[in-house]
CSV table of C-alpha atoms in Angstrom, one decimal:
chain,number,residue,atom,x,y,z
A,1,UNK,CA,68.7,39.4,74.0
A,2,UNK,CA,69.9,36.0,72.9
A,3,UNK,CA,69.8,34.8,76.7
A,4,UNK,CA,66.3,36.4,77.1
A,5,UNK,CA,64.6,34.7,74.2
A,6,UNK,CA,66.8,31.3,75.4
A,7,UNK,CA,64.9,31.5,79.1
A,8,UNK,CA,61.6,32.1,77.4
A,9,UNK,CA,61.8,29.2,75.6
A,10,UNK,CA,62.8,27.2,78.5
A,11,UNK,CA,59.9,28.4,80.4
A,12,UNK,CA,57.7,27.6,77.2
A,13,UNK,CA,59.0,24.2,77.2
A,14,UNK,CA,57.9,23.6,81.0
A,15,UNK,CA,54.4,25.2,80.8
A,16,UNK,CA,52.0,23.1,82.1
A,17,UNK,CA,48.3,23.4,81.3
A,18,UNK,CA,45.1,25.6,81.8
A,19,UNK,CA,44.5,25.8,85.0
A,20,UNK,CA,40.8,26.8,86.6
A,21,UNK,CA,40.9,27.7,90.4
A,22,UNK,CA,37.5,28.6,91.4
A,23,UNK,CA,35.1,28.3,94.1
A,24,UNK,CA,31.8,26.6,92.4
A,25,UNK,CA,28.7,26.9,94.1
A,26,UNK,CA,25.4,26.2,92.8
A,27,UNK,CA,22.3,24.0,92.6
A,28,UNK,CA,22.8,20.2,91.9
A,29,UNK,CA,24.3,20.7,88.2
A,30,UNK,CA,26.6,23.3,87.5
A,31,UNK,CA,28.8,23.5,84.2
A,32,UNK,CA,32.6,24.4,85.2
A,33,UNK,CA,34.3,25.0,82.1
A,34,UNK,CA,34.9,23.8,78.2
A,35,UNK,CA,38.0,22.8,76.8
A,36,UNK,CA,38.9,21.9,73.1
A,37,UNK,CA,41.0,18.7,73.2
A,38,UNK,CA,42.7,17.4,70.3
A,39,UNK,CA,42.7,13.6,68.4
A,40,UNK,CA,46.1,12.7,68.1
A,41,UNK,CA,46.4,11.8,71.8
A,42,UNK,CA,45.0,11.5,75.0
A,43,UNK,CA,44.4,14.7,77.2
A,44,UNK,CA,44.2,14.8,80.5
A,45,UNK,CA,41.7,16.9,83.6
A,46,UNK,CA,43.9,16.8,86.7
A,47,UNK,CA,44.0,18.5,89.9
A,48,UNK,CA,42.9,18.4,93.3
A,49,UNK,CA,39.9,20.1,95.4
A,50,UNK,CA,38.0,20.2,98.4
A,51,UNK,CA,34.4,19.5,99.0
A,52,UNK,CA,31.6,20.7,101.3
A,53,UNK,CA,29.1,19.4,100.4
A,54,UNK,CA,26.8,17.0,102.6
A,55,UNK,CA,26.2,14.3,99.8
A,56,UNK,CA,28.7,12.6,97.1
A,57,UNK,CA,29.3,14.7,94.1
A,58,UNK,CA,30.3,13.5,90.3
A,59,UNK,CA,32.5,14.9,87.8
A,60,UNK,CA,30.5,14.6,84.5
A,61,UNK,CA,32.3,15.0,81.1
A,62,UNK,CA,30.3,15.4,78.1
A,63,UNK,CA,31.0,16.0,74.3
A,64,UNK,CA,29.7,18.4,71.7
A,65,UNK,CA,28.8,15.2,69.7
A,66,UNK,CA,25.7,14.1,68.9
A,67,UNK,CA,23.3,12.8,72.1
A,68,UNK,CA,26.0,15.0,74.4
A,69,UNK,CA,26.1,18.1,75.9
A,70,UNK,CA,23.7,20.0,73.4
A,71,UNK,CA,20.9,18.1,74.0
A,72,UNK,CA,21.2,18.3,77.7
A,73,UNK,CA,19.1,21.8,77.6
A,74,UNK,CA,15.9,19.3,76.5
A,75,UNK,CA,16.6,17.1,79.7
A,76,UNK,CA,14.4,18.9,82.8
A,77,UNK,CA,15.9,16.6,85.6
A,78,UNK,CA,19.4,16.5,87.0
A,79,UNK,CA,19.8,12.1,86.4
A,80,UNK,CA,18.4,12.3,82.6
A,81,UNK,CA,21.2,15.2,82.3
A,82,UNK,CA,24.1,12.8,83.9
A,83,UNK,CA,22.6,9.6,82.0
A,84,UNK,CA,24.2,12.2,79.0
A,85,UNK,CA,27.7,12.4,80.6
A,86,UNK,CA,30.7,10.3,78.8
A,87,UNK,CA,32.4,10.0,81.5
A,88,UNK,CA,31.4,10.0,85.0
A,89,UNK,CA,34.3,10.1,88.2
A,90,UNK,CA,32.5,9.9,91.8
A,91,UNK,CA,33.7,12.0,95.0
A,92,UNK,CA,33.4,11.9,98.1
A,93,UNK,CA,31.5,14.4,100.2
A,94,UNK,CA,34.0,16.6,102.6
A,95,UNK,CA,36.5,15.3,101.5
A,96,UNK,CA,40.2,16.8,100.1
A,97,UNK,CA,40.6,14.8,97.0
A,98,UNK,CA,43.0,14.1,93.5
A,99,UNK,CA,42.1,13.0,90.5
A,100,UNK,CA,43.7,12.6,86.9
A,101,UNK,CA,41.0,11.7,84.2
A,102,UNK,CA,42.0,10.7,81.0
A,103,UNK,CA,40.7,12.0,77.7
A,104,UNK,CA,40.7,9.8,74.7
A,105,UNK,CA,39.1,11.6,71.5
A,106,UNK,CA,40.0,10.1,67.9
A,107,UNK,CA,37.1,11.5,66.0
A,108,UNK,CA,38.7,14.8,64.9
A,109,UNK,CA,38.9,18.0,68.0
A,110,UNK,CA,35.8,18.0,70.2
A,111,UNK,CA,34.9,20.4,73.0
A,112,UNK,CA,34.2,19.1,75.8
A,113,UNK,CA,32.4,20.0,78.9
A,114,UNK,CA,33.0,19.9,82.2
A,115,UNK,CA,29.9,19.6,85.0
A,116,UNK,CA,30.0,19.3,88.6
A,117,UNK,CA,26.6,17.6,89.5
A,118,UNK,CA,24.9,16.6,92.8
A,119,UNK,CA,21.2,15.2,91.9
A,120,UNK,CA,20.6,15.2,95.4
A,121,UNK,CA,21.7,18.5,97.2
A,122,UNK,CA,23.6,21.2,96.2
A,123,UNK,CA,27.4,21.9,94.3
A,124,UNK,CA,29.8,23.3,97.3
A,125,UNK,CA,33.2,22.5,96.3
A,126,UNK,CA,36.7,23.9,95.6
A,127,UNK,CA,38.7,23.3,92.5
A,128,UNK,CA,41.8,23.1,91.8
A,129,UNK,CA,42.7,21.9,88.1
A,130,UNK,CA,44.5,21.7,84.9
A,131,UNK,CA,43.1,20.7,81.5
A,132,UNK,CA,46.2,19.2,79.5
A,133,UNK,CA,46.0,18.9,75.8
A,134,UNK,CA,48.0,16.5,73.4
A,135,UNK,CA,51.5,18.0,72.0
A,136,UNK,CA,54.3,19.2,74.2
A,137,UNK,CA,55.7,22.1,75.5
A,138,UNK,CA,53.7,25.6,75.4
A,139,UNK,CA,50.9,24.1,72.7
A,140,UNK,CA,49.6,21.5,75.6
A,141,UNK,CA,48.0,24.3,77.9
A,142,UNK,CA,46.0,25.5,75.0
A,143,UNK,CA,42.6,25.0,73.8
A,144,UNK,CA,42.5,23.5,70.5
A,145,UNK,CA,40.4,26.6,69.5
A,146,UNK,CA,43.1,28.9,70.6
A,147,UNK,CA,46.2,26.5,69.7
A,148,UNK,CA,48.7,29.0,67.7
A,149,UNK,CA,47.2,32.2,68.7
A,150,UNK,CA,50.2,32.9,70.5
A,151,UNK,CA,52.8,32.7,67.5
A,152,UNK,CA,49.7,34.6,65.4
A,153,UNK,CA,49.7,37.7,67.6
A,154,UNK,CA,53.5,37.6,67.9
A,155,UNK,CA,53.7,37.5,64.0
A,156,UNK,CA,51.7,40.0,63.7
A,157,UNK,CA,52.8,42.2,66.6
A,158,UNK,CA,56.3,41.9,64.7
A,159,UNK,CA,54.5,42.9,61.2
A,160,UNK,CA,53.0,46.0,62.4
A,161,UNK,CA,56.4,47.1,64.2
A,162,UNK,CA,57.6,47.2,61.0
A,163,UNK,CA,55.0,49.1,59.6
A,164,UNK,CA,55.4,51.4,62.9
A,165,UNK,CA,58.8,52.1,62.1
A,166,UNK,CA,58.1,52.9,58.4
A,167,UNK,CA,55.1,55.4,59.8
A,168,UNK,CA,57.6,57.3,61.9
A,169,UNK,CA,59.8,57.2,59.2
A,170,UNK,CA,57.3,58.9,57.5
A,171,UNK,CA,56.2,61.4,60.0
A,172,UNK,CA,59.8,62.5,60.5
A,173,UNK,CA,60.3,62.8,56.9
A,174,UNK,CA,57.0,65.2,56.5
A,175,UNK,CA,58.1,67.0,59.9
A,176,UNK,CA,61.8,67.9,58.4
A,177,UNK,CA,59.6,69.3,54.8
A,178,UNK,CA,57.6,70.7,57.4
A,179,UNK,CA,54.2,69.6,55.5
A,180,UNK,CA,52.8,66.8,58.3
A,181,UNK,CA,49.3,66.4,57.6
A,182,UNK,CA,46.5,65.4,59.5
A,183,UNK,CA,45.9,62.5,57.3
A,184,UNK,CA,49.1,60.9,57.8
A,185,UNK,CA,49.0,61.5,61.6
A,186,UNK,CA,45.5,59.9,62.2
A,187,UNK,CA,47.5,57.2,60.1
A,188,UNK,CA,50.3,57.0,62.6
A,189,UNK,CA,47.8,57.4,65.2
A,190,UNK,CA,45.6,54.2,63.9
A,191,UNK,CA,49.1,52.1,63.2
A,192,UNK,CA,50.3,52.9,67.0
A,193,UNK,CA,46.9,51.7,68.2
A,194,UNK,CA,46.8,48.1,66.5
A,195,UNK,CA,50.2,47.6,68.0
A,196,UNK,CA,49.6,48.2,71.4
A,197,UNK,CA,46.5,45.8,71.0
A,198,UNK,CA,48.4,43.4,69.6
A,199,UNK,CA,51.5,43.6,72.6
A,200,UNK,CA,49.0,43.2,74.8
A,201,UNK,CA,47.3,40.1,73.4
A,202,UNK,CA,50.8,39.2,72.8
A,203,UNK,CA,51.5,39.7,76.3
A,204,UNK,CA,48.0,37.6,77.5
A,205,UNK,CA,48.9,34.6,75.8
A,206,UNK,CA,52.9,34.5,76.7
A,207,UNK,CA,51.4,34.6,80.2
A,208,UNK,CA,49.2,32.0,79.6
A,209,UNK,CA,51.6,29.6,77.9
A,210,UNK,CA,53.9,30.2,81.3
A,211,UNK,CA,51.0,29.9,83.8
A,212,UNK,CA,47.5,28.6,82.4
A,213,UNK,CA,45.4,31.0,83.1
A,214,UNK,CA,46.6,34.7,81.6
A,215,UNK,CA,46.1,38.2,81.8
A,216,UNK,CA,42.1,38.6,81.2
A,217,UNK,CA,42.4,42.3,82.3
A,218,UNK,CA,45.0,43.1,79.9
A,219,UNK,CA,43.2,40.9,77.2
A,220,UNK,CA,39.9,42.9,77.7
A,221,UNK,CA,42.4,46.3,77.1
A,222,UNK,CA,44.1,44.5,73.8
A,223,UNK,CA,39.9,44.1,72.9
A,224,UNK,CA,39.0,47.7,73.7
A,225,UNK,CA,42.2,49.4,72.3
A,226,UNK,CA,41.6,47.2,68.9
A,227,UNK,CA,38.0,48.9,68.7
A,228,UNK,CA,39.5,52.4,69.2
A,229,UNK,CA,41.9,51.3,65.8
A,230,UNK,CA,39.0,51.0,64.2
A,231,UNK,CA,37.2,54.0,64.9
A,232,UNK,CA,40.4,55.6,63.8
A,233,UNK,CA,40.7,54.0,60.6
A,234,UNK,CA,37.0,54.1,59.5
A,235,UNK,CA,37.6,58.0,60.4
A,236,UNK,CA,40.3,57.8,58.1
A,237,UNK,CA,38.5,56.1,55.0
A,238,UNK,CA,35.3,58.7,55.8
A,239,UNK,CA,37.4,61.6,55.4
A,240,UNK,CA,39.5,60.2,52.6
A,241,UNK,CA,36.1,59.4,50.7
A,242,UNK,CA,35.2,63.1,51.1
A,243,UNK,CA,38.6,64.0,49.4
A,244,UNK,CA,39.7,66.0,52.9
A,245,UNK,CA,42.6,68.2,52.4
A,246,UNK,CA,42.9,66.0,48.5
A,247,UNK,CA,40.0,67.9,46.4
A,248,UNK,CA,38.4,69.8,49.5
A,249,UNK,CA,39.4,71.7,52.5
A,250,UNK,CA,36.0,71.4,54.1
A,251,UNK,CA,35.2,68.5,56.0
A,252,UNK,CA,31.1,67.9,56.2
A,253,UNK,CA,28.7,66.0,57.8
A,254,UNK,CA,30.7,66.0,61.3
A,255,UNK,CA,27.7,65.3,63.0
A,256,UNK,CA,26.8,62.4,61.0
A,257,UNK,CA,30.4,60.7,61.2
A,258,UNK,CA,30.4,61.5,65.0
A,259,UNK,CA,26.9,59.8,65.7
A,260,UNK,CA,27.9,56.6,63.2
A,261,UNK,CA,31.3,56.2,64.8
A,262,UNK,CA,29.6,56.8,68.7
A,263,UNK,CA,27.4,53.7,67.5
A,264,UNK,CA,29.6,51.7,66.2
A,265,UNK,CA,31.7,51.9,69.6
A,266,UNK,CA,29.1,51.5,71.7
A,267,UNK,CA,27.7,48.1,69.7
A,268,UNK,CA,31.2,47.3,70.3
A,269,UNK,CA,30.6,47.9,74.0
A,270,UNK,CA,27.8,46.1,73.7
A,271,UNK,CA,29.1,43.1,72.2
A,272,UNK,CA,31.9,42.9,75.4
A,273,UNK,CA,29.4,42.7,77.7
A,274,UNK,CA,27.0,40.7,75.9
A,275,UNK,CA,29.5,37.7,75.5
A,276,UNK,CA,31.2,38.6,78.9
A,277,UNK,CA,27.7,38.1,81.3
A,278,UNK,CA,25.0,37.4,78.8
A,279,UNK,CA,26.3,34.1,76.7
A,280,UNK,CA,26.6,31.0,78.5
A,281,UNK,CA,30.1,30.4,78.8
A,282,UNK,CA,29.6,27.0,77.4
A,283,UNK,CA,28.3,28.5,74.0
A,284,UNK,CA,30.5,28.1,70.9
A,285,UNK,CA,28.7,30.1,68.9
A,286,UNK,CA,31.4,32.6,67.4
A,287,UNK,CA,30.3,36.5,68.8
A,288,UNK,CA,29.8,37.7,65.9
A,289,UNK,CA,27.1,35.1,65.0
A,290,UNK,CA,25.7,36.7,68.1
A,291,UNK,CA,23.0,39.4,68.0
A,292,UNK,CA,25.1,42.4,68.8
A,293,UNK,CA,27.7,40.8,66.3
A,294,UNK,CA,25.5,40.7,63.5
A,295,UNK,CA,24.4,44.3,64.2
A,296,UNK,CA,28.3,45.0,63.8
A,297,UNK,CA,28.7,43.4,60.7
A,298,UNK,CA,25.5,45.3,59.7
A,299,UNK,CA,26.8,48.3,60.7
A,300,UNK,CA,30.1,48.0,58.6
A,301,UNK,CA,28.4,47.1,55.6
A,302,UNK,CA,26.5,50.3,55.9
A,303,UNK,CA,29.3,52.3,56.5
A,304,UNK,CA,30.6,50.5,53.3
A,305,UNK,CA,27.9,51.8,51.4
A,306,UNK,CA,28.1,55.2,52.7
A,307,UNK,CA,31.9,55.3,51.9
A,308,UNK,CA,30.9,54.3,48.3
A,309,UNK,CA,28.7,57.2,48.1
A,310,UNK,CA,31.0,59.8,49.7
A,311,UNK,CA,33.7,58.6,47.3
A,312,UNK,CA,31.4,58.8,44.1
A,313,UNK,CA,30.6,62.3,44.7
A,314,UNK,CA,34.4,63.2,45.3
A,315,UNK,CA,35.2,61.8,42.3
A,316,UNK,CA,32.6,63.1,39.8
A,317,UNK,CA,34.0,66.8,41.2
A,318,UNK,CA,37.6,66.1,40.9
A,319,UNK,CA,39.4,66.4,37.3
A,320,UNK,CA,42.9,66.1,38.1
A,321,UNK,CA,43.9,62.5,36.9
A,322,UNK,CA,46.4,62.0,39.8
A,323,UNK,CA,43.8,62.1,42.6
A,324,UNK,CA,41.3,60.5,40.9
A,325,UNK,CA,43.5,57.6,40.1
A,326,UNK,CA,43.9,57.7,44.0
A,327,UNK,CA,40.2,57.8,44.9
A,328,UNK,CA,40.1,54.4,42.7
A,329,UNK,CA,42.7,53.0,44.3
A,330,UNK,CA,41.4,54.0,47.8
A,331,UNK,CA,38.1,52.5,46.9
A,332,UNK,CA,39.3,49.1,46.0
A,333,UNK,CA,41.2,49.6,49.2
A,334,UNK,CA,39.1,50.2,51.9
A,335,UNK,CA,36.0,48.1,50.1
A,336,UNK,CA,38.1,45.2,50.6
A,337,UNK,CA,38.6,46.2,54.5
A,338,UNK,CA,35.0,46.9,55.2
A,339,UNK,CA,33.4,43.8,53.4
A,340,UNK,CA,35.9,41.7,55.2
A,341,UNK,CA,34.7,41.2,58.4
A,342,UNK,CA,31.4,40.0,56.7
A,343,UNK,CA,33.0,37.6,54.1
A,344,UNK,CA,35.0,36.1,57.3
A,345,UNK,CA,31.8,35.6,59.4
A,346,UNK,CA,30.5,33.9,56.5
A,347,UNK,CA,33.4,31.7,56.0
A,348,UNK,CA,33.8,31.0,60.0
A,349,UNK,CA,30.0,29.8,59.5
A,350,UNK,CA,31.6,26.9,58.1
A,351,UNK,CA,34.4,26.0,59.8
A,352,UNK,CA,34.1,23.8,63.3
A,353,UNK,CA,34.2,26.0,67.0
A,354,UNK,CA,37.4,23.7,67.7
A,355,UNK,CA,38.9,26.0,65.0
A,356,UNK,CA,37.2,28.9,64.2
A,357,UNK,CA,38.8,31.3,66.7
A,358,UNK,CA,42.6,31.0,65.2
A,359,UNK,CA,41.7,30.9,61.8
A,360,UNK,CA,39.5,34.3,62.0
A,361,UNK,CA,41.5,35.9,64.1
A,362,UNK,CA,44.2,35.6,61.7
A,363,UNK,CA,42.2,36.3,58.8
A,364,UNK,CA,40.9,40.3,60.5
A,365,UNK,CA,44.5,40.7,61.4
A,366,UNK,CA,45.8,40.2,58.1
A,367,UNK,CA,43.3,42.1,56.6
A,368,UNK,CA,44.1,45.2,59.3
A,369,UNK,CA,47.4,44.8,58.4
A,370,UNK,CA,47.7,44.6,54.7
A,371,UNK,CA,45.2,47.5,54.3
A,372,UNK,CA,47.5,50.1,56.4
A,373,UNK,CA,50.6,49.1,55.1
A,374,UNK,CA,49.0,49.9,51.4
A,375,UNK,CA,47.4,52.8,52.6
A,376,UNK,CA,50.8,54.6,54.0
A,377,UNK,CA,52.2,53.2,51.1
A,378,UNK,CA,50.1,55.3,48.9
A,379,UNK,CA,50.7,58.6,51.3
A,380,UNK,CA,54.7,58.2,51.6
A,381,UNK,CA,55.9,61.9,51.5
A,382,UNK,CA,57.1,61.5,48.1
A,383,UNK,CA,53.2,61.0,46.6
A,384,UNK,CA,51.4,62.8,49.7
A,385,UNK,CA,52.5,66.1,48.3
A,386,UNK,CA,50.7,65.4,44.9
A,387,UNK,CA,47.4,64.9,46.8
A,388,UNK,CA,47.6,67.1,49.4
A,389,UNK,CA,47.8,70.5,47.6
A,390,UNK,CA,44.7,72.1,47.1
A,391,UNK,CA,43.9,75.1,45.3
A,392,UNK,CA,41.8,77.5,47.6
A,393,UNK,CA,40.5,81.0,47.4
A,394,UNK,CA,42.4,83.8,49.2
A,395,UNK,CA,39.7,86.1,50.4
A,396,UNK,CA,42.3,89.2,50.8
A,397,UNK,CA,44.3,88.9,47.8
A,398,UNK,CA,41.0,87.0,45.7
A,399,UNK,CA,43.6,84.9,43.9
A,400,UNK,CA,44.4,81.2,43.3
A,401,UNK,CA,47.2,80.0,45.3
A,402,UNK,CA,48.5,76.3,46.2
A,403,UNK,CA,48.0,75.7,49.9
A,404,UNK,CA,50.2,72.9,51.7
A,405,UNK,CA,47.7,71.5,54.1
């Protein structure tokens, strides 16, 4: 193990930047990619390529600044776009060519924005290149929008093993008692699913800190199995608000949960492929300061509400003073989960693009994490059994009888 994590480290330590290879083809200006570059030294865009094109083309770096790249979209011809460029390198037509251009910025973290332009014909060329940040080792491949994601996910990737392991724990415990409840298993269920989102994220970025350039597959996955968690764990709070198997052994509305939790996937869906092909790739607005992400955070907030209202009507019909002091404690709980994603957005409103990604990331995961490891915390077998007798009718016998659901 020791040798395995000493290897990694090496190959950490000898990463060497983002790397693009792509064939860009286009009309005479055609934005190649953006890239995050920090202020406490220079960065550097190197690599090699191969043009067809019939005229000279230019490499045009611009800035998010001020009189930069977001005032380009005003400019209608292809010279008063360039004339907006910081810095300008010329190539050759037809031509196999190097080049290593230097990247001051002391200003604080800017994007900036990469163009391949040809006023007078059209872009034919292949590329071949690295974007190199400050720093050393694995942190100068990143983005300074995505520096530190790596150790994030692997943080916590390692909290929610833990919570894993205490889950199973759990599970086994109610197996041996022979009272596992459904509860507790969509629990386990929801706990399994952020980890394998967060291996695979994991898994993306240790990739890209070797090579440059990832697992996007595999990160698309971690994106689709982290919206599946969800689904599970709003299930979880729906039911739970409805006191399921705690003051009732009827679950209702079905339909309704099944059409609200069908929308809310597919506006996740939506979301993918809205940032994926719709959202110019040079766009830092955050996705969900998007359309389809402010619907999502709409959507939560009303499944917020309706939570409050299931829980209210659960509580005014339970008397025993041990479940209702859970229903409190579950409403606190999962209030705090729901509203989070819209307090975040808000606060990400205010922070720059060059760091908004890390910092809200981190933010959702702790949240994710904090509310399941309270949650199984309240349903550890010794206090599940308290909630999850119920008192039902026998419709043989007509007596009162405890039932271990």
């Amino acid at each position: 193990m020791l040798l395995v994590l000493g290897v990694l480290v090496l190959m950490l330590n000898y990463a060497t930047a983002m790397r693009l290879v792509r064939h860009v083809k286009g009309d005479d200006f055609v934005f190649v990619e953006k890239f995050c570059f920090n202020d406490d030294g220079p960065g550097h865009i190197q690599g090699s390529g191969l043009t067809y094109s019939d005229r000279p083309v230019k490499f045009a770096l611009f800035t998010d600044e001020k009189g930069g790249w977001n005032d380009i979209t005003t400019r209608t011809t292809c010279e008063d776009k360039l004339n907006r460029a910081k810095t300008v390198v010329d190539i050759d037509h037809g031509v196999l060519f190097k080049m290593d251009v230097k990247v001051i910025d002391t200003d604080g973290p800017h994007f900036w924005y990469l163009a391949i332009v040809n006023c007078h014909s059209t872009v034919d060329i292949e590329l071949d290149l690295e974007f190199i940040n400050s720093g050393s080792g694995c942190f100068k491949q990143f983005s300074n929008d995505e520096k530190g994601l790596m150790f994030v996910y692997f943080i916590m990737f390692a909290g929610s093993g833990v919570l894993f392991y205490f889950q199973l724990k759990s599970v086994q415990d109610m197996m041996e008692r022979k009272s596992l409840h459904p509860i507790v298993q969509i629990v386990a269920l929801g706990v399994s699913m952020l980890l394998f989102s967060l291996l695979l994220h994991s898994t993306h970025y240790l990739v890209f800190a070797i090579d440059g350039r990832g697992l996007n597959l595999m990160e698309s996955l971690a994106e689709f199995v982290y919206v599946l968690f969800q689904v599970v764990f709003i299930t979880t709070i729906i039911m739970l608000a409805k006191g399921w198997t705690i003051s009732s052994i009827e679950l209702t509305e079905r339909r309704n949960m099944a059409i609200a939790l069908g929308v809310y996937t597919l506006m996740h869906i939506f979301l993918f492929v809205w940032t994926s092909h719709q959202q110019h790739k040079a766009s830092t607005v955050y996705k969900y300061g998007t359309g389809p992400g402010v619907g999502i955070v709409l959507m939560r907030t009303c499944i917020w509400l309706w939570f409050l209202l299931c829980l209210r009507d659960t509580v005014t019909q339970e008397y025993d003073p041990i479940k209702r002091q859970l229903y409190f404690a579950l409403g606190g709980l999962f209030s705090f989960w729901l509203l989070s994603l819209a307090v975040i957005v808000l606060i990400a409103g205010s922070v720059t693009p060059c760091s908004r990604k890390a910092l809200v990331t981190s933010m959702l995961l702790v949240a994710d994490i904090t509310n399941l490891g309270a949650l199984s915390f309240l349903l550890w077998p010794s206090r599940a059994n308290q909630y999850f007798n119920i008192e039902i009718s026998d419709k043989y016998s007509g007596i009162r009888k405890r039932d271990d659901l």
